XYZ file of C-alpha atoms in Angstrom:
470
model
C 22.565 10.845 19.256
C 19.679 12.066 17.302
C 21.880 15.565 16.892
C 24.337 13.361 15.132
C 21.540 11.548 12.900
C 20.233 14.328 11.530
C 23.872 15.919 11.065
C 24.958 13.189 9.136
C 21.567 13.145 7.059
C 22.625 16.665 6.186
C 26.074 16.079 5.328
C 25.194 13.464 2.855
C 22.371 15.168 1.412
C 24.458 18.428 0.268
C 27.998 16.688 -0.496
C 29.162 17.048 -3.793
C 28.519 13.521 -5.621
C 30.100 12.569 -8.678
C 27.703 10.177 -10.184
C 27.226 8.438 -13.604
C 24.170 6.093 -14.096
C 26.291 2.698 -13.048
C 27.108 4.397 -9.581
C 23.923 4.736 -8.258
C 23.820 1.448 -6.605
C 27.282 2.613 -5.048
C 25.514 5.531 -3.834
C 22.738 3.862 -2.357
C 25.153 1.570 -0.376
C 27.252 3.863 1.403
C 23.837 5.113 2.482
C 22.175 1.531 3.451
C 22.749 2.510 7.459
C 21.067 5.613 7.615
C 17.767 4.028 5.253
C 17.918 1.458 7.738
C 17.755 3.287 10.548
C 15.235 5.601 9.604
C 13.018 2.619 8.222
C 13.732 0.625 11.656
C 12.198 3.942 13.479
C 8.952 3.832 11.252
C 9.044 0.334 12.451
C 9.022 1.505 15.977
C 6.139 3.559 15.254
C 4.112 1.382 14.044
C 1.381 4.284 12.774
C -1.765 3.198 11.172
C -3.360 4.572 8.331
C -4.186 8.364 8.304
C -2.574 8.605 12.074
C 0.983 8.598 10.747
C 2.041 11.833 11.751
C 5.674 11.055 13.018
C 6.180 8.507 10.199
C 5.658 10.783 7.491
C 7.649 13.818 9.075
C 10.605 11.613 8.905
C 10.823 11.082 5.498
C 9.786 14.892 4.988
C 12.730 15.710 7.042
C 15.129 12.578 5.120
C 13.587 14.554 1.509
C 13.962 18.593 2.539
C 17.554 17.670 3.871
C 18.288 16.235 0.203
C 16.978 19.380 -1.046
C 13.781 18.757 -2.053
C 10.665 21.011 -1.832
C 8.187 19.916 0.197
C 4.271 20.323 -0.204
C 2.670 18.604 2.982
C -0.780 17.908 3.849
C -1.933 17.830 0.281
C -5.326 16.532 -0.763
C -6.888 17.215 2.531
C -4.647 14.957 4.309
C -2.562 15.837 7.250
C 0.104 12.760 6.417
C 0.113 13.004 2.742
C 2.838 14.994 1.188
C 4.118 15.503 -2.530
C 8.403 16.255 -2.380
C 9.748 17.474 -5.838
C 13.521 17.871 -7.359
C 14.510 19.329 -10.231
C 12.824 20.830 -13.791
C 11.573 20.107 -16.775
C 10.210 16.870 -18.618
C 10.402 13.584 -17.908
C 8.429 13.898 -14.547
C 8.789 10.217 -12.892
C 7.196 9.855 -9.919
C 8.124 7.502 -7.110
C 5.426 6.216 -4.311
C 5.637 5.403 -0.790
C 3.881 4.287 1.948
C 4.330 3.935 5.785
C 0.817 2.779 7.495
C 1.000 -0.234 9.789
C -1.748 -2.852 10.117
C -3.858 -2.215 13.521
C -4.414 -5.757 15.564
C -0.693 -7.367 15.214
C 2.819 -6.876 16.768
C 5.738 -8.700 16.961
C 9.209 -8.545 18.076
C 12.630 -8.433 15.445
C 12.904 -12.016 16.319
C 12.029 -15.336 14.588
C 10.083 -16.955 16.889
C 5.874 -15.363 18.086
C 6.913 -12.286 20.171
C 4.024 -9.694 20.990
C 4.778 -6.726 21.938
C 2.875 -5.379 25.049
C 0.992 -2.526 24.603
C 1.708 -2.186 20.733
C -1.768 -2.289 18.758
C -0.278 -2.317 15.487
C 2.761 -3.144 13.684
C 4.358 -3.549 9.888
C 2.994 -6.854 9.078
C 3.245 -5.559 5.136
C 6.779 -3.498 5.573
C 5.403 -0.294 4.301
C 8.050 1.301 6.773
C 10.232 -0.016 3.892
C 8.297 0.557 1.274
C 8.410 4.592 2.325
C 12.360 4.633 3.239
C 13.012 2.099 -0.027
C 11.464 5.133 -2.012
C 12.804 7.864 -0.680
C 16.013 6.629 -0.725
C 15.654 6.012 -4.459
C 14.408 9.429 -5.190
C 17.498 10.545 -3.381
C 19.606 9.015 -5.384
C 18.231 10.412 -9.148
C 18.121 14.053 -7.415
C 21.951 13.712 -6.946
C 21.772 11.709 -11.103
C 19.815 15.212 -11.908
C 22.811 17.479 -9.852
C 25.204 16.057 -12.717
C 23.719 18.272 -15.555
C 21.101 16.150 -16.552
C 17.312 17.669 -17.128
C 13.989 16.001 -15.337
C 11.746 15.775 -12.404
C 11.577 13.753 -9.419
C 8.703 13.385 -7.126
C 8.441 11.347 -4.206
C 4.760 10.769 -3.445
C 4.072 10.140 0.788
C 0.999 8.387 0.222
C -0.215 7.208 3.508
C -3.279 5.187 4.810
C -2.822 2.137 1.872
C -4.805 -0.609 4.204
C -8.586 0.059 3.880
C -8.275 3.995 3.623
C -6.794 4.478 0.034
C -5.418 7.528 0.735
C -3.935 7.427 -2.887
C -7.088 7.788 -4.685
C -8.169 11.109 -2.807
C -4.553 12.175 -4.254
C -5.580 11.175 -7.589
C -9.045 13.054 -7.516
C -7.441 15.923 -6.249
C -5.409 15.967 -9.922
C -1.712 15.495 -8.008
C -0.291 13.151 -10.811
C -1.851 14.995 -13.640
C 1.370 16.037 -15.126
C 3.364 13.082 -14.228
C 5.117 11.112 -17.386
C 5.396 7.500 -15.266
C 5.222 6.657 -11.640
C 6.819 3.861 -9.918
C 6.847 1.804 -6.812
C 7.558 -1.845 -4.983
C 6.573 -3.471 -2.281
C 7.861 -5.971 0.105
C 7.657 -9.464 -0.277
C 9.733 -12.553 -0.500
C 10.707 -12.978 -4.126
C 12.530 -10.213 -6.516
C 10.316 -9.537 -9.013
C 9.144 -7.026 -11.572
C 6.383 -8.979 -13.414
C 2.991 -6.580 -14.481
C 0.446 -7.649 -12.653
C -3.224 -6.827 -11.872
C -5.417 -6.624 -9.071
C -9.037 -6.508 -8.114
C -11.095 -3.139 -8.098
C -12.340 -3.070 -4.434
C -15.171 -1.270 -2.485
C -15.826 -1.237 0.973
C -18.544 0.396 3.784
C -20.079 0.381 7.260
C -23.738 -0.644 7.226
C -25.202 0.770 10.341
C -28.561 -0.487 11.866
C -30.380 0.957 13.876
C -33.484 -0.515 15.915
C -34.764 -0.356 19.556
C -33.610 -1.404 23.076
C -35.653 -3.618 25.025
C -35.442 -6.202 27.731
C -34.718 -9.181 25.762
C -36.891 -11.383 27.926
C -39.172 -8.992 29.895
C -40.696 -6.835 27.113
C -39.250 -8.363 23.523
C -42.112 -7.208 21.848
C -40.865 -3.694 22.282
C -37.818 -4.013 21.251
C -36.735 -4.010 17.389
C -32.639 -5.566 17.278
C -30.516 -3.950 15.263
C -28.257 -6.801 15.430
C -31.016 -8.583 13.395
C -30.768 -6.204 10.284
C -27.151 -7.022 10.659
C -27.590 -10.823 10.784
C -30.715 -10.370 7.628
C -27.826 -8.799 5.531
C -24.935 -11.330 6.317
C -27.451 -14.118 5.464
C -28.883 -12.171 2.280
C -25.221 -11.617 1.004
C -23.790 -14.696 1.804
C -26.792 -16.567 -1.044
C -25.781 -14.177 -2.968
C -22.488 -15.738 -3.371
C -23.543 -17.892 -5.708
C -24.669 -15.513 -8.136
C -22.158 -13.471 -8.841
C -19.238 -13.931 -11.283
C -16.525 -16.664 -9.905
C -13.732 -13.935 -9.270
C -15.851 -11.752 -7.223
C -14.648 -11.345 -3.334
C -16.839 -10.779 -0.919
C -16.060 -10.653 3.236
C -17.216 -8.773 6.021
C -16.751 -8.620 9.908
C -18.920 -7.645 12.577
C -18.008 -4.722 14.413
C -20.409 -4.024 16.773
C -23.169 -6.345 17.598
C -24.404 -4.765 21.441
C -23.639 -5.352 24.449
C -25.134 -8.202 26.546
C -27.530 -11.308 25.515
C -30.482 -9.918 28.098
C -30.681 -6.259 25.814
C -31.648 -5.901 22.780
C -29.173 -3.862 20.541
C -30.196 -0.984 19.594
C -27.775 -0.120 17.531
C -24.932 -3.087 15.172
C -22.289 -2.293 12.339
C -21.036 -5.032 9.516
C -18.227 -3.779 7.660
C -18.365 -5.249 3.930
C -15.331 -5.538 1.284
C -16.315 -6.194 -2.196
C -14.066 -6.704 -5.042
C -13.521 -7.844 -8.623
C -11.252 -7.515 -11.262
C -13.671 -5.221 -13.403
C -15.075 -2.142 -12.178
C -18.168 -1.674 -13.840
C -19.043 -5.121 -12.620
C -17.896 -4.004 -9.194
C -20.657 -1.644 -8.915
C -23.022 -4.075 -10.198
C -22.337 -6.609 -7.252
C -22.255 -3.246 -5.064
C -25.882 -2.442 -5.945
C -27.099 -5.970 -5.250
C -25.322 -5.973 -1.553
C -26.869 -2.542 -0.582
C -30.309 -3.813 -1.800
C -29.495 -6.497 0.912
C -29.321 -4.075 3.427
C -32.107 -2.400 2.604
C -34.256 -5.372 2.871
C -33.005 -6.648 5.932
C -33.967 -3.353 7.287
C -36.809 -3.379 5.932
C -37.634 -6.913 7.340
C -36.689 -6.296 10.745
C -38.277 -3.132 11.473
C -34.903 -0.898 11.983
C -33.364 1.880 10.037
C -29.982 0.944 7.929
C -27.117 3.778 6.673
C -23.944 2.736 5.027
C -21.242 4.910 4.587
C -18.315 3.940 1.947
C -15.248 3.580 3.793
C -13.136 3.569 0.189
C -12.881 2.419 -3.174
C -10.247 1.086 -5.369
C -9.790 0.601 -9.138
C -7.288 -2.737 -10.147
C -3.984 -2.337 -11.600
C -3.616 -1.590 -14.756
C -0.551 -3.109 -16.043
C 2.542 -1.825 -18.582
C 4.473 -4.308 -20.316
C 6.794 -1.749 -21.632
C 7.470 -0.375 -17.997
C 7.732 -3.753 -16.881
C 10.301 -4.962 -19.453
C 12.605 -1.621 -18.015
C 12.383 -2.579 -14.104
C 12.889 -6.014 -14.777
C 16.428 -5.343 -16.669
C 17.675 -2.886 -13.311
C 16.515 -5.232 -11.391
C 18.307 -8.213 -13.283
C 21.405 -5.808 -12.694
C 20.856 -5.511 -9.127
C 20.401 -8.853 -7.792
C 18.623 -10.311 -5.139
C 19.011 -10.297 -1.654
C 22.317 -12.422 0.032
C 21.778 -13.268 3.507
C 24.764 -13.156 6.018
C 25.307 -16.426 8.223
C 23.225 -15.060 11.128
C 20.407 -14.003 8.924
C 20.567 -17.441 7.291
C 19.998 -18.394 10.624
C 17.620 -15.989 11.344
C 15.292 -17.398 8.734
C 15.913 -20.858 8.944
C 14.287 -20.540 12.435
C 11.567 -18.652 11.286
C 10.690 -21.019 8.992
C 10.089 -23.382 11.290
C 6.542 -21.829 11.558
C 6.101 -22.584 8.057
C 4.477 -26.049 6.621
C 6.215 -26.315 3.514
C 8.901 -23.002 2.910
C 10.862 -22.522 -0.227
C 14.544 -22.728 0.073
C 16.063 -19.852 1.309
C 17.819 -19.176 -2.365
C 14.866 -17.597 -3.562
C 15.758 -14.403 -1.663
C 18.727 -14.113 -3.956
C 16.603 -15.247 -6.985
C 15.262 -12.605 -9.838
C 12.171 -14.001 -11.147
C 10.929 -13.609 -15.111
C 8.798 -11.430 -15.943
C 5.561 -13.067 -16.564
C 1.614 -11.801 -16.906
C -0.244 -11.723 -12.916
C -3.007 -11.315 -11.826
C -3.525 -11.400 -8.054
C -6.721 -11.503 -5.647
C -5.819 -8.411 -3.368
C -6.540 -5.133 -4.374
C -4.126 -1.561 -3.377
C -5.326 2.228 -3.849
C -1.702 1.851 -6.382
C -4.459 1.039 -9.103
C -5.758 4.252 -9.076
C -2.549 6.010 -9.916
C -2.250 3.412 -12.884
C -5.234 4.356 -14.558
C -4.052 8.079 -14.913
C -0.149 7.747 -15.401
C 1.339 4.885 -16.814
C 2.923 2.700 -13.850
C 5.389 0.333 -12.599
C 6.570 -1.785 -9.608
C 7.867 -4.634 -8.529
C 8.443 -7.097 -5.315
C 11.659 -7.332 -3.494
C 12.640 -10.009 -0.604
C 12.477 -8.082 2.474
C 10.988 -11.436 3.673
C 11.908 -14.392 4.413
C 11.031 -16.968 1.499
C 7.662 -18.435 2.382
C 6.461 -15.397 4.492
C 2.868 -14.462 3.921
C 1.794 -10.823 4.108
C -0.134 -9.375 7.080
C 1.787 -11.886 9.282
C 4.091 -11.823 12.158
C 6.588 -13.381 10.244
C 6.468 -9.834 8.291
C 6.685 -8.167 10.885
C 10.039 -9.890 11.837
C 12.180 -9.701 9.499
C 11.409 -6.397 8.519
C 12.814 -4.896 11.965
C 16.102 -6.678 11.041
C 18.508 -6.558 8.541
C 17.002 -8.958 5.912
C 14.096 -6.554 5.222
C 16.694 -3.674 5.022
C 18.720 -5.431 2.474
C 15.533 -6.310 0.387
C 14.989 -2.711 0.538
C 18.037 -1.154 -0.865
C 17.323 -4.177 -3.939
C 14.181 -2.331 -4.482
C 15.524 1.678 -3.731
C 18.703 0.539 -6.456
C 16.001 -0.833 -8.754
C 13.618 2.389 -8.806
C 16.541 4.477 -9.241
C 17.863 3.241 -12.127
C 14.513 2.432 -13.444
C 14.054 6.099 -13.112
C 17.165 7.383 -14.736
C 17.113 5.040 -17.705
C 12.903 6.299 -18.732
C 15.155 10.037 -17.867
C 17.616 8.823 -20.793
C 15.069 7.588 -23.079
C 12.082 9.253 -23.980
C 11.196 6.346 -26.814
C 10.976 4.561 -24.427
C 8.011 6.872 -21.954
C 6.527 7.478 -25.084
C 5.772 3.879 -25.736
C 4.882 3.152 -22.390
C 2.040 5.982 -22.569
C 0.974 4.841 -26.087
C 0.391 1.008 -24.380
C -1.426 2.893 -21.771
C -3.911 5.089 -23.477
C -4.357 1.451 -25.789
C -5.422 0.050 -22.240
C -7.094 2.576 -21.104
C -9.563 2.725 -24.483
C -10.535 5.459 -25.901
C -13.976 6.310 -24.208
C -12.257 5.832 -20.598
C -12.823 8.443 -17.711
C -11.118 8.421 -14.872
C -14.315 8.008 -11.414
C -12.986 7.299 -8.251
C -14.979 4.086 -6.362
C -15.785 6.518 -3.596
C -17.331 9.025 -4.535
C -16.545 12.315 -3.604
C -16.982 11.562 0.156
C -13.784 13.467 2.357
C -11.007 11.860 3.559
C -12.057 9.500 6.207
C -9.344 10.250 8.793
C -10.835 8.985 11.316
C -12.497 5.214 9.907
C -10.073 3.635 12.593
C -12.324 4.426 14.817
């Protein structure tokens, strides 16, 4: 069976197409089956970030079969690839990801299903977000095959939740001669709308101290669970000194062992975020000084490595204003009688869900600005960038949920994703068509951007942290 998968993958990747602009969607859905099988597989997976090995060769193998080159492992990263088709200017790029959350699984079905021995699943559909892409670069390769002059990229970026593997991709200079980049993402409305996001930065403060008997000799012992506890409490009176859309959580991830020893050794993972990175850092500073005095007051020895470190979004009207048109041409997502059943069930788990229509539903583009954060911002402060949502889930479906995870193993997140692989594609083609049109989109950017702005990744120049699952 998987002889015949990759056969056909072949067949379709080399047969002559004849294909003007308007038959792109056409394109994409004779091809809807095979995306959807090869997204349901990354499903299967279920790979987190930086660990997905078998994800990523997938949509290597979907790419090289289509006859683009390859470049894998790029920017240190075993599971980050660049895939490139064609020559000459404009250079659009498209992005995907395919990293599953660790901690949540669920079963294609609408009601709470875990499945057993799964530590991880696609509670934010990035298995569609990476098949969605690819099969939208796909499609403007065989655009390109019909005389026309440009380059395609398809960006594997993996390791988007808490590792921002994008922004080592950016420092290493790999979208330094793109003209625009694009991407989506799953959600439950259609929607193109620029948007923005916070800036984000995030570490492990370790604390170290000395093991004692907790009731036999406490005098001996100095808790590193203390420092840990010194910090939370520091940080969380801090709160109410910093600006009103600052962000600021943390877990616990190691705090010993058993009541009667004292720890020797605790961990307290921190995100910070807000909207403005220079402020960022200012926050930053203050919650590191917290550290260091709850060290200091305790009597144990504190290290913090930083885990990653995101810039916001920074928007593009004119981009925006493109996407939205394909995506008006599109249309939304029309759900079949079973899936309409499907989600009707599913919403069950809801309080108060929005009708089901809204999956069908394009909405207008309008000005957002959200309270996550994605390593996507990075990319948009060096190449001028675009992306919208598409309704791989059912309306009323919050991200990192099991409710995500559900309907994207069935066929409502696969339709949502050939709305968004359609959209790219001929959001792609028409900036190939129209270079007004790039060259405003860079001019709004650089008028962003300011003048006196230089490009610093929030992390530093720390490696790759392939390994911060663990």
């Amino acid at each position: 069976m998987k002889r015949l998968h990759a056969l056909f993958l072949l067949i379709f990747a080399f047969a002559p197409v004849a294909l003007a602009q308007d038959n792109v969607s056409d394109l994409l859905d004779k091809s809807a089956a095979t995306y959807a099988a090869v997204a349901h597989e990354i499903w299967e997976l279920a790979e987190v970030g930086y660990q997905e090995h078998r994800s990523a060769a997938k949509l290597q193998a979907l790419l090289a079969n289509a006859g683009f080159q390859i470049k894998a492992g790029v920017a240190a990263i075993p599971t980050a690839f660049v895939a490139s088709y064609g020559e000459g200017e404009p250079v659009i790029g498209i992005m995907g990801e395919y990293d599953a959350l660790p901690g949540i699984s669920q079963a294609a079905q609408p009601d709470r299903a875990i499945i057993e021995g799964q530590g991880a699943g696609h509670a934010c559909g990035h298995h569609l977000f990476g098949t969605g892409s690819a099969a939208a670069a796909i499609a403007v390769k065989h655009w390109l095959d019909e005389g026309h002059t440009g380059t395609i990229r398809f960006y594997g970026t993996p390791a988007e939740e808490g590792g921002a593997g994008k922004v080592y991709m950016v420092r290493e200079g790999l979208f330094d001669d793109v003209d625009v980049m694009l991407h989506w993402h799953p959600g439950d409305t259609n929607d193109a709308s620029p948007y923005t996001t916070l800036a984000n930065r995030s570490a492990k403060f370790r604390f170290h101290g000395k093991s004692a008997h907790a009731a036999a000799a406490p005098e001996r012992g100095r808790s590193a669970l203390d420092g840990v506890e010194a910090m939370n409490y520091m940080v969380n009176l801090l709160r109410e000194h910093v600006p009103q859309e600052a962000r600021i959580h943390y877990v616990i991830t190691q705090g010993g062992h058993a009541p009667n020893v004292i720890p020797d050794f605790a961990e307290v993972y921190y995100y910070v975020r807000h909207p403005n990175a220079t402020i960022l850092e200012g926050i930053w500073s203050r919650v590191v000084a917290a550290a260091e005095g709850a060290a200091m007051g305790t009597g144990t020895q504190m290290a913090h490595e930083v885990i990653h470190g995101i810039h916001s979004v920074l928007p593009n009207h004119t981009l925006a204003n493109v996407m939205h048109a394909q995506l008006k041409k599109v249309g939304g997502v029309e759900y079949s009688e079973e899936e309409r059943t499907f989600a009707a069930s599913l919403q069950q788990s809801f309080d108060a869900p929005p009708a089901l229509a809204q999956a069908r539903a394009i909405q207008p583009v309008v000005l957002q600005a959200t309270s996550g954060s994605t390593d996507v911002g990075d990319v948009s402060w060096v190449v001028p960038t675009a992306g919208l949502d598409a309704a791989t889930w059912v309306p009323g479906t919050a991200a990192h949920s099991w409710q995500a995870i559900a309907a994207g193993g069935m066929s409502i997140g696969h339709k949502g994703m050939m709305v968004a692989a359609k959209t790219m594609a001929l959001t792609a083609i028409t900036l190939m068509k129209d270079p007004a049109t790039v060259a405003a989109a860079k001019a709004e950017f650089e008028q962003l951007r300011g003048d006196d702005f230089v490009y610093k990744p929030l992390l530093g120049d720390r490696d790759p942290p392939l390994d911060y699952r663990n």
